Coordinates of C-alpha atoms in Angstrom, one line a residue:
M1 CA 0.1 -0.1 0.0
G2 CA 3.0 2.5 0.4
A3 CA 3.7 5.1 2.9
P4 CA 0.6 6.9 4.6
L5 CA -0.7 9.9 2.9
Y6 CA -2.0 12.2 5.6
L7 CA -3.9 15.6 5.3
H8 CA -3.7 16.7 8.8
P9 CA -6.2 19.5 9.8
R10 CA -5.3 23.1 10.4
L11 CA -6.2 23.7 13.9
A12 CA -6.6 27.5 15.5
P13 CA -5.9 27.6 19.2
R14 CA -9.7 27.5 19.9
S15 CA -10.1 24.4 17.9
A16 CA -7.1 22.8 19.1
S17 CA -8.0 23.4 22.8
L18 CA -11.4 21.8 22.1
T19 CA -10.4 18.5 20.1
G20 CA -7.5 18.3 23.0
S21 CA -10.6 18.1 25.4
T22 CA -10.9 14.1 25.3
A23 CA -13.1 13.8 28.3
F24 CA -15.4 16.7 27.8
L25 CA -15.9 15.1 24.2
H26 CA -16.6 12.2 25.3
A27 CA -18.9 13.3 28.0
L28 CA -20.6 15.4 25.2
A29 CA -21.3 12.4 23.2
D30 CA -22.4 10.1 25.7
G31 CA -25.0 12.5 26.8
L32 CA -26.1 14.0 23.6
G33 CA -25.3 11.0 21.1
T34 CA -23.7 11.3 17.7
P35 CA -23.1 12.8 15.4
L36 CA -22.9 15.8 17.6
N37 CA -21.9 19.4 16.0
V38 CA -20.1 21.8 18.5
V39 CA -19.4 25.2 17.4
I40 CA -17.2 28.1 19.0
P41 CA -19.1 31.6 18.9
E42 CA -16.1 33.5 20.0
Q43 CA -14.3 32.6 17.1
I44 CA -16.5 33.9 14.5
A45 CA -16.4 37.3 16.5
E46 CA -12.8 37.2 15.9
N47 CA -13.0 36.1 12.2
A48 CA -15.4 39.3 12.1
A49 CA -12.7 41.5 13.8
R50 CA -10.0 40.6 11.4
F51 CA -12.1 41.3 8.2
D52 CA -12.8 44.7 9.7
E53 CA -9.1 45.0 10.4
V54 CA -8.5 45.0 6.6
F55 CA -11.0 47.6 6.0
R56 CA -9.3 49.9 8.5
H57 CA -5.7 49.0 7.3
H58 CA -7.1 50.3 4.0
R59 CA -8.9 53.3 5.5
L60 CA -12.0 52.3 3.8
K61 CA -15.4 52.4 5.7
G62 CA -16.1 48.5 5.5
T63 CA -19.3 46.1 6.5
T64 CA -18.5 42.5 7.0
L65 CA -21.8 40.4 6.0
F66 CA -21.8 36.8 7.2
A67 CA -23.6 34.5 4.1
H68 CA -26.0 32.8 6.5
K69 CA -26.6 29.6 4.3
A70 CA -23.1 28.7 5.5
S71 CA -24.5 28.0 8.8
A72 CA -27.8 27.4 10.5
S73 CA -26.3 27.7 13.9
S74 CA -28.2 30.3 16.3
A75 CA -25.1 30.6 18.7
L76 CA -23.1 31.9 15.7
L77 CA -25.7 34.1 14.4
R78 CA -26.3 35.7 17.6
R79 CA -22.7 36.0 18.7
L80 CA -22.4 37.6 15.5
A81 CA -25.2 40.1 16.0
A82 CA -23.3 41.1 18.8
T83 CA -20.4 42.6 17.0
G84 CA -20.6 45.0 14.2
A85 CA -20.9 42.5 11.5
S86 CA -24.2 42.4 9.2
V87 CA -26.0 39.0 7.5
D88 CA -26.8 38.2 4.1
V89 CA -29.8 36.0 4.0
S90 CA -31.4 33.9 1.1
S91 CA -34.9 32.5 2.3
L92 CA -38.0 33.6 4.5
Q93 CA -36.6 31.4 7.2
E94 CA -33.3 32.7 7.2
L95 CA -34.6 36.4 7.4
Q96 CA -37.1 35.4 10.4
H97 CA -33.9 33.6 12.0
A98 CA -31.4 36.7 11.7
L99 CA -34.4 39.1 12.9
A100 CA -34.9 36.8 16.1
S101 CA -31.1 36.9 16.8
G102 CA -30.8 40.3 17.4
F103 CA -30.1 41.8 13.7
T104 CA -31.9 44.9 12.7
A105 CA -32.8 45.4 9.4
D106 CA -30.3 48.0 8.1
R107 CA -27.7 45.0 9.0
I108 CA -29.5 42.4 6.6
V109 CA -29.3 42.1 3.1
A110 CA -31.9 39.9 0.9
T111 CA -30.1 37.9 -1.7
G112 CA -30.6 35.0 -4.2
P113 CA -33.9 33.9 -5.7
K114 CA -36.7 35.1 -3.8
D115 CA -40.1 34.0 -3.2
P116 CA -43.1 36.5 -2.3
A117 CA -43.5 35.9 1.5
F118 CA -39.6 36.3 1.6
C119 CA -39.9 39.8 -0.4
W120 CA -43.1 40.9 1.7
L121 CA -41.2 40.4 4.9
A122 CA -38.1 41.9 4.1
A123 CA -39.6 44.9 2.2
R124 CA -42.0 45.4 5.3
V125 CA -39.0 45.8 7.6
G126 CA -36.7 47.6 5.7
V127 CA -33.8 45.1 4.5
T128 CA -31.6 45.9 1.5
F129 CA -32.4 43.8 -1.6
H130 CA -29.6 42.4 -3.9
V131 CA -31.4 42.6 -7.4
D132 CA -30.5 40.3 -9.9
S133 CA -32.7 41.6 -12.8
R134 CA -35.0 44.3 -13.9
E135 CA -38.0 42.0 -13.5
E136 CA -36.7 41.7 -9.8
L137 CA -36.9 45.5 -9.7
E138 CA -40.1 46.0 -11.0
A139 CA -41.9 43.2 -8.9
L140 CA -40.2 45.3 -5.6
V141 CA -41.6 48.4 -7.1
R142 CA -45.1 46.8 -7.4
L143 CA -45.0 45.4 -3.9
A144 CA -44.0 48.9 -2.5
R145 CA -46.9 50.6 -4.3
T146 CA -49.5 48.1 -3.8
D147 CA -48.8 47.0 -0.3
G148 CA -47.3 50.6 0.9
T149 CA -43.9 49.1 2.2
P150 CA -41.6 51.8 2.8
R151 CA -39.0 52.7 -0.1
V152 CA -37.0 49.6 -1.1
R153 CA -33.4 49.9 -0.9
V154 CA -31.3 47.8 -3.5
L155 CA -28.0 46.7 -4.4
L156 CA -27.9 46.1 -8.3
R157 CA -26.1 42.7 -8.7
L158 CA -23.8 42.5 -11.9
S159 CA -22.1 39.9 -14.2
G160 CA -20.4 39.5 -17.4
F161 CA -17.7 42.2 -16.9
P162 CA -15.7 43.2 -20.1
S163 CA -12.3 43.2 -20.3
A164 CA -9.8 45.2 -22.2
G165 CA -7.0 43.4 -24.2
V166 CA -6.4 39.9 -23.7
R167 CA -10.2 38.5 -23.2
R168 CA -10.3 36.4 -19.9
L169 CA -12.5 33.4 -19.9
T170 CA -15.0 33.4 -17.1
R171 CA -17.7 31.0 -15.9
R172 CA -21.0 32.6 -16.9
S173 CA -23.3 33.2 -13.5
R174 CA -27.0 32.8 -13.4
F175 CA -27.0 35.4 -11.0
G176 CA -26.9 39.4 -11.6
T177 CA -27.4 41.5 -14.7
P178 CA -24.7 41.3 -17.5
V179 CA -23.0 44.6 -17.2
A180 CA -24.3 45.2 -21.3
G181 CA -27.7 45.4 -19.7
V182 CA -27.0 48.3 -17.1
P183 CA -28.3 51.1 -18.7
Q184 CA -31.7 49.4 -19.2
L185 CA -31.6 48.6 -15.6
L186 CA -30.8 52.1 -14.8
D187 CA -33.5 53.3 -16.6
A188 CA -35.8 51.5 -14.4
V189 CA -34.3 53.0 -11.1
E190 CA -35.0 56.3 -12.5
R191 CA -38.3 55.6 -13.6
Y192 CA -39.2 54.6 -9.6
P193 CA -37.8 57.0 -7.6
D194 CA -40.7 56.9 -5.3
A195 CA -40.4 52.8 -4.6
V196 CA -36.6 52.1 -4.7
E197 CA -33.3 53.8 -3.8
L198 CA -30.2 52.6 -5.3
L199 CA -27.7 51.8 -2.7
G200 CA -25.0 50.6 -4.7
V201 CA -23.8 47.7 -7.0
G202 CA -22.0 44.3 -6.4
Y203 CA -21.3 41.1 -8.1
H204 CA -21.5 37.2 -7.6
L205 CA -18.7 35.1 -9.1
D206 CA -18.3 31.4 -8.6
T207 CA -14.4 31.6 -8.5
T208 CA -11.6 32.5 -6.0
D209 CA -9.5 33.8 -9.2
L210 CA -8.0 37.0 -8.0
Q211 CA -7.8 38.7 -11.4
E212 CA -11.6 37.8 -12.2
K213 CA -12.6 39.3 -9.0
A214 CA -10.5 42.4 -9.7
L215 CA -11.7 42.9 -13.1
A216 CA -15.3 42.6 -11.7
L217 CA -14.7 45.1 -8.8
E218 CA -13.2 47.6 -11.5
G219 CA -16.4 47.1 -13.5
C220 CA -18.5 47.9 -10.5
V221 CA -16.5 51.3 -9.8
K222 CA -17.3 52.1 -13.6
V223 CA -21.1 51.5 -13.2
M224 CA -20.9 53.4 -10.1
D225 CA -19.3 56.6 -12.6
M226 CA -22.2 55.6 -14.6
C227 CA -24.9 56.0 -11.8
R228 CA -23.5 59.2 -10.8
A229 CA -23.4 60.8 -14.2
R230 CA -26.8 60.3 -14.3
G231 CA -27.6 61.9 -10.9
L232 CA -28.2 59.2 -8.9
G233 CA -26.3 58.8 -5.5
P234 CA -25.0 55.2 -4.7
R235 CA -22.4 54.6 -2.1
V236 CA -22.0 51.1 -1.6
V237 CA -19.7 48.7 -3.5
D238 CA -20.4 45.0 -2.4
T239 CA -17.2 42.4 -3.1
G240 CA -19.3 39.3 -2.5
G241 CA -17.8 36.1 -1.1
G242 CA -15.2 33.6 -2.0
F243 CA -12.3 34.3 0.2
G244 CA -11.3 30.9 0.7
V245 CA -10.5 28.7 3.8
S246 CA -7.3 26.9 4.2
Y247 CA -8.3 23.6 5.7
L248 CA -5.1 21.7 5.8
A249 CA -1.9 22.3 8.1
E250 CA 0.7 21.7 5.6
A251 CA 0.8 22.5 1.8
A252 CA 3.5 19.5 1.3
Q253 CA 0.6 17.2 2.3
W254 CA -2.0 18.4 -0.2
E255 CA 0.6 18.3 -3.1
A256 CA 1.6 14.7 -2.1
Y257 CA -1.8 13.6 -2.0
T258 CA -2.8 15.0 -5.3
T259 CA 0.3 13.7 -7.0
E260 CA -0.5 10.1 -5.9
L261 CA -4.0 10.3 -6.4
T262 CA -3.1 11.0 -10.3
R263 CA -0.9 8.3 -10.5
A264 CA -3.5 6.0 -8.6
V265 CA -5.9 6.6 -11.3
L266 CA -3.2 6.1 -13.9
A267 CA -2.6 2.7 -12.5
Q268 CA 0.7 3.5 -11.7
R269 CA 0.2 2.8 -7.9
P270 CA -2.3 1.0 -5.6
P271 CA -5.7 2.8 -5.6
L272 CA -6.2 5.5 -2.9
T273 CA -10.0 5.5 -2.9
W274 CA -12.7 3.3 -2.9
Q275 CA -13.3 1.7 -6.4
N276 CA -10.6 3.8 -7.4
H277 CA -13.0 7.1 -7.6
G278 CA -10.8 9.7 -9.2
Y279 CA -12.6 12.8 -8.0
G280 CA -13.3 13.9 -11.5
L281 CA -9.8 12.3 -13.0
R282 CA -10.3 9.5 -15.0
N283 CA -8.3 7.0 -17.0
E284 CA -8.6 7.0 -20.9
G285 CA -6.3 4.8 -22.3
G286 CA -3.4 5.4 -20.1
T287 CA -4.1 9.2 -20.8
L288 CA -5.2 11.4 -17.7
A289 CA -8.8 12.8 -18.5
G290 CA -11.1 15.1 -16.6
G291 CA -10.4 17.8 -14.3
L292 CA -9.9 17.3 -10.0
G293 CA -12.9 18.3 -8.8
L294 CA -11.7 19.2 -5.3
Y295 CA -11.6 22.1 -3.2
P296 CA -7.7 23.5 -2.9
A297 CA -7.5 22.6 0.8
H298 CA -4.4 24.4 1.7
R299 CA -4.1 28.1 0.4
A300 CA -1.4 30.2 1.2
V301 CA -3.8 33.2 0.9
A302 CA -7.3 32.9 2.3
G303 CA -9.9 34.8 4.3
P304 CA -8.9 38.3 5.5
A305 CA -5.6 38.0 3.6
Y306 CA -7.5 37.4 0.7
L307 CA -9.7 40.5 1.0
D308 CA -6.4 42.3 1.7
E309 CA -4.6 41.1 -1.4
L310 CA -7.9 41.8 -3.6
L311 CA -7.9 45.3 -2.2
R312 CA -4.2 45.5 -3.1
T313 CA -4.7 44.3 -6.7
R314 CA -4.4 47.0 -9.5
A315 CA -7.5 47.5 -11.7
P316 CA -7.1 46.0 -14.9
S317 CA -7.5 48.9 -17.0
L318 CA -7.2 52.0 -14.6
G319 CA -4.0 50.8 -13.1
R320 CA -4.3 51.9 -9.6
P321 CA -5.1 49.6 -6.7
L322 CA -8.5 48.6 -6.0
A323 CA -8.7 50.2 -2.3
T324 CA -7.3 53.3 -3.9
L325 CA -10.0 53.6 -6.4
L326 CA -12.7 53.1 -3.6
Q327 CA -10.9 55.5 -1.3
E328 CA -11.0 58.3 -4.0
H329 CA -14.9 58.1 -4.3
L330 CA -15.6 57.6 -0.6
Y331 CA -17.4 54.4 -1.3
D332 CA -18.5 51.9 1.6
V333 CA -17.5 48.6 0.7
Y334 CA -19.3 45.3 1.6
A335 CA -17.6 41.8 1.9
E336 CA -19.9 38.6 2.3
P337 CA -17.8 35.9 3.4
G338 CA -19.6 32.7 4.5
R339 CA -17.0 29.8 4.8
A340 CA -14.4 32.2 5.8
L341 CA -16.4 33.7 8.5
A342 CA -17.2 30.3 9.6
D343 CA -13.5 29.2 9.5
Q344 CA -12.5 27.3 12.8
C345 CA -15.9 27.8 14.3
G346 CA -16.9 24.1 14.9
I347 CA -16.2 20.5 14.8
T348 CA -18.4 17.2 14.1
L349 CA -18.1 14.3 16.2
A350 CA -19.1 10.6 15.3
R351 CA -19.0 7.5 17.5
V352 CA -17.2 4.5 16.0
L353 CA -20.0 1.7 15.6
E354 CA -18.0 -0.9 14.2
V355 CA -14.2 -1.8 13.0
R356 CA -13.7 -5.0 10.8
R357 CA -11.4 -5.9 7.7
D358 CA -12.7 -6.8 4.3
D359 CA -11.4 -10.6 4.4
E360 CA -14.3 -11.6 1.9
D361 CA -11.6 -12.1 -0.8
P362 CA -9.1 -14.4 0.5
G363 CA -7.3 -14.8 -3.1
G364 CA -6.4 -11.1 -2.7
V365 CA -7.9 -10.3 -6.3
H366 CA -10.5 -7.9 -5.3
E367 CA -9.0 -4.3 -4.8
H368 CA -10.2 -3.7 -1.2
S369 CA -9.2 -6.9 -0.3
G370 CA -7.9 -6.7 3.4
A371 CA -8.7 -3.1 4.1
W372 CA -10.0 -2.1 7.1
Q373 CA -13.6 -0.6 7.4
V374 CA -14.9 1.6 10.0
R375 CA -18.7 2.2 10.4
L376 CA -19.5 5.4 12.2
D377 CA -22.8 6.9 13.9
M378 CA -23.6 9.4 11.2
N379 CA -24.0 9.3 7.7
A380 CA -22.2 11.2 4.7
G381 CA -25.2 13.9 5.0
D382 CA -24.3 14.8 8.4
C383 CA -20.8 15.6 7.5
P384 CA -20.8 16.2 3.7
L385 CA -17.1 17.5 3.4
E386 CA -16.8 15.5 0.2
D387 CA -19.9 16.9 -1.5
H388 CA -18.0 20.2 -1.2
G389 CA -14.7 18.7 -2.1
I390 CA -12.9 19.2 1.0
L391 CA -10.4 16.3 1.8
I392 CA -9.3 16.4 5.4
D393 CA -8.3 13.9 8.2
P394 CA -10.4 13.1 11.1
L395 CA -8.8 13.3 14.3
L396 CA -8.9 10.3 16.5
V397 CA -10.4 10.6 20.0
P398 CA -10.2 7.4 21.9
R399 CA -11.7 6.5 25.2
A400 CA -8.1 5.7 26.6
S401 CA -6.5 9.2 25.7
G402 CA -3.0 10.0 24.1
P403 CA -0.2 10.5 26.2
S404 CA -0.8 14.2 26.2
G405 CA -4.3 13.6 27.6
G406 CA -5.9 14.5 24.3
P407 CA -6.8 12.9 20.9
V408 CA -4.3 10.4 19.5
P409 CA -1.4 12.8 18.1
F410 CA -0.6 12.7 14.3
A411 CA 1.6 9.9 13.1
G412 CA 4.8 11.1 11.9
G413 CA 6.8 7.8 11.1
H414 CA 6.3 5.3 8.5
S415 CA 7.6 2.4 9.9
A416 CA 4.2 0.4 10.7
D417 CA 2.3 -1.2 8.0
P418 CA -0.5 1.1 7.4
G419 CA -2.7 -1.7 6.5
A420 CA -1.9 -4.0 9.5
G421 CA -3.8 -2.2 12.2
G422 CA -2.2 -2.4 15.9
D423 CA -0.3 0.6 17.1
G424 CA 1.0 2.0 13.9
P425 CA -0.6 4.1 11.3
V426 CA -3.4 2.5 9.5
G427 CA -5.3 3.4 6.4
V428 CA -9.3 2.9 6.8
Y429 CA -12.3 3.5 4.6
L430 CA -15.2 5.4 6.8
F431 CA -18.9 4.3 6.1
G432 CA -21.8 5.8 7.5
N433 CA -24.8 4.0 9.2
L434 CA -27.5 4.2 6.4
C435 CA -28.4 0.9 4.1
L436 CA -26.7 2.4 1.1
E437 CA -23.7 1.4 -0.8
S438 CA -23.3 5.0 -1.6
D439 CA -22.9 6.3 2.3
L440 CA -19.4 6.5 2.3
I441 CA -18.3 9.2 4.8
T442 CA -15.1 9.6 2.7
K443 CA -14.2 8.1 -0.6
R444 CA -10.8 8.0 0.0
L445 CA -8.6 5.7 2.2
V446 CA -8.0 7.9 5.4
F447 CA -4.7 7.2 7.1
L448 CA -5.3 7.4 11.1
P449 CA -2.3 7.1 13.9
R450 CA -3.9 3.8 14.9
L451 CA -6.8 1.5 14.2
P452 CA -10.0 2.9 16.2
A453 CA -12.0 0.6 18.5
Q454 CA -15.5 0.6 19.1
G455 CA -16.9 3.5 21.4
D456 CA -13.9 5.8 20.0
L457 CA -14.8 9.0 18.7
L458 CA -13.7 10.6 15.2
C459 CA -13.6 14.4 15.2
F460 CA -13.9 16.2 12.0
A461 CA -12.5 19.6 12.2
N462 CA -13.7 22.8 10.9
T463 CA -16.9 22.2 9.7
A464 CA -18.9 24.8 10.7
G465 CA -19.2 26.4 7.2
Y466 CA -21.5 24.5 5.0
C467 CA -20.6 21.2 6.4
M468 CA -23.0 20.9 9.3
D469 CA -26.1 21.8 7.9
F470 CA -26.2 22.0 4.2
G471 CA -26.5 18.4 3.6
A472 CA -28.1 17.4 6.8
H473 CA -31.7 15.1 6.3
E474 CA -33.4 12.7 8.4
A475 CA -33.3 9.6 5.9
E476 CA -34.4 6.3 7.7
Q477 CA -36.0 8.5 10.3
R478 CA -32.5 9.3 12.2
P479 CA -32.7 12.3 13.8
R480 CA -30.3 15.1 12.7
A481 CA -27.4 16.0 14.3
R482 CA -27.8 17.8 17.6
K483 CA -25.7 21.2 18.1
V484 CA -24.1 22.7 21.2
A485 CA -22.1 25.7 21.8
V486 CA -18.8 26.1 23.7
L487 CA -18.6 29.1 26.1
P488 CA -15.5 31.1 27.1
G489 CA -13.9 29.5 30.4
A490 CA -14.0 26.3 32.0
T491 CA -14.7 24.1 34.9
E492 CA -13.5 21.3 36.6
A493 CA -15.2 19.0 34.3
G494 CA -14.0 21.2 31.0
P495 CA -15.2 23.6 28.8
R496 CA -18.5 25.3 29.5
W497 CA -21.3 24.8 27.2
R498 CA -25.2 25.2 26.1
I499 CA -27.4 23.7 23.6
D500 CA -27.2 26.0 20.4
A501 CA -30.7 27.1 20.5
D502 CA -30.0 28.0 24.2
Y503 CA -27.0 30.1 23.7
W504 CA -27.1 34.1 24.1
P505 CA -24.0 36.3 24.1
L506 CA -24.7 37.2 27.8
P507 CA -22.0 37.3 30.6
S508 CA -21.3 34.1 32.3
D509 CA -23.2 33.5 35.9
E510 CA -19.8 34.0 37.3
E511 CA -19.3 37.1 35.9
T512 CA -22.7 38.6 36.5
H513 CA -22.3 37.4 39.9
Q514 CA -19.0 39.3 40.1
A515 CA -20.5 42.4 38.5
G516 CA -23.1 42.6 41.2
A517 CA -21.1 41.9 44.0
S518 CA -18.9 44.7 43.0
R519 CA -21.5 47.2 42.6
Q520 CA -23.1 46.3 45.9
E521 CA -19.5 47.1 47.5
E522 CA -19.5 50.3 45.4
A523 CA -23.0 51.5 46.9
N524 CA -21.7 50.3 50.5
A525 CA -18.6 52.5 50.1

C-alpha cells in the first residue's frame, strides 16, 4: 500500500483546545449522542474583527456580512449580532432567524432567488435587496406601491464584466445582470424614485481567481461612475464572497496527495480511494482526462488575507490599486464571507460503531481485499465534506486518551504497516450508518495514527461552514445531528457549553455575580 498519505487539519488555538479535551468530548457524545456538532461562537466574532481590520488598514468604511446559508447555528448568528457585522439572508426562514437573533433590518441584505413571502417581510421591515434583474426590480416596485411598504433599498448585482486587451474566460453566472444590460436597469431605477433607492452595486462570482474578482470590482466602480453621471447617488460596492479557507496544516501534504491520486488513477500505484474513485480525474487508455474536482484545501492566502490582497491588486485597466479607487470615491465596501467567516468555528463528532477487515476475498483479487472498514454513527449527509470537495483527516479521540491527555497525536513515522492495524498508522475506509452502498463518509483511504476501536470518537475539524447543515437530512427516520455551543472559560469538568438554541451572548453566571458584588461594594462605600 505504500507510505501513509496524511491530510492533517489546520487547527486554530480554540479548535486545538477543544479537540484536545478528550474527556469533555466523550461526555458530550455520551449525553447527547452522535453525530454531534460543536460550535465556537467566540471564533466567529474574532473572524469578523479580522475582516474589519483589513478595511481599517486600507482606510475604507467597510461592512462584513455573514452569508447565513453557510451555517444554521443560532449561537454563531447571535454572537455575530453582538458585533458590528451584518448578515446576508437567502430565504424567508433565514430572514426570520436573523431578526430573531438580534439583527436590525439595516444590518440585513436579502439575496438570491426570492419568493413573495420573503420579499414581503424583507420590504416591510426595511431590508436591503440584492437585485438580479430588471424583472425583480419591477416586482419590488409593485410590492412597494400596492402594499405601501417603505421605499426599498437595492443593490444591483452585476455579471459579465468585459475586459480590455487579452480576453479573460470566466464562467457565466446565472445571478446578476450582465454589464451590457446596465443602462436599461438604470432606466428602471430612474423611473421609480418613489419606490426604490439605489444603494450601490455588487457582483457574484463562483471563483476564487483574484484577477477575475479584480476585473469585476473595477467594473463595479465604472458602473458607479455611470450612476453618478445620471444624478443617482449610490455609495456601496459589494465584493461578494469567495475568500476561501485553508483547511490543511501543510501544503506539502496536499501536493503529495494530489500527485499520488493522479498516479493511482493512471494505475501507476495501488488505489487510494474506494473503487479507485478519481474525484473528477479518469484514465482514458493510459492518458489522464477530466479535471480534479476538489476544493484546494491548502491555501497560502485565504479569508481576511485574501480580501487584503484583492484590495491591493491593481485595477486591470485603470492601473491603480482597487482600494485607492474606492477611497477616491469615498465608497463604502461590503464583503460577504460565509465559509471564511465560519472558519475554525466548529467540529463534528461521530462514534465508532464497528471496525472490521474485508476478508471476503482471501485470494486478494478484489482491490479492497484486507482493507479496514470503520462504520460511524453518522451518515454522509451529516458531515458532507466531500460533497464540497474537501479532503481532510479526522482526529481520533479514543476512550483511553493519548499521552498528552488529548486525541491520539498525528503519526509522523512510516515504519508501521498502514494496512495491518496495531499501534502504527493504519489506512481505513469510513462508512456511514445508512443502508446504502453510496453512504461513504469519505471515498478515500484515510490514514489514522492507529486502528480505532468501538466506542472511540472521530472528530472532523472545521465543519461549521457548509458542512454541518447544508446536507443534513432525516433518512431512515434518523434524527439530525444535535448542535451545542462552547462558551469561554472552563470548569473542573471541562469547557462550559449550551445547547445551540439556548445560547445567547450574555455574561456568564460567575461574571454576572462578580459584577453585582462589585456594584454592591461600591454602593456600600
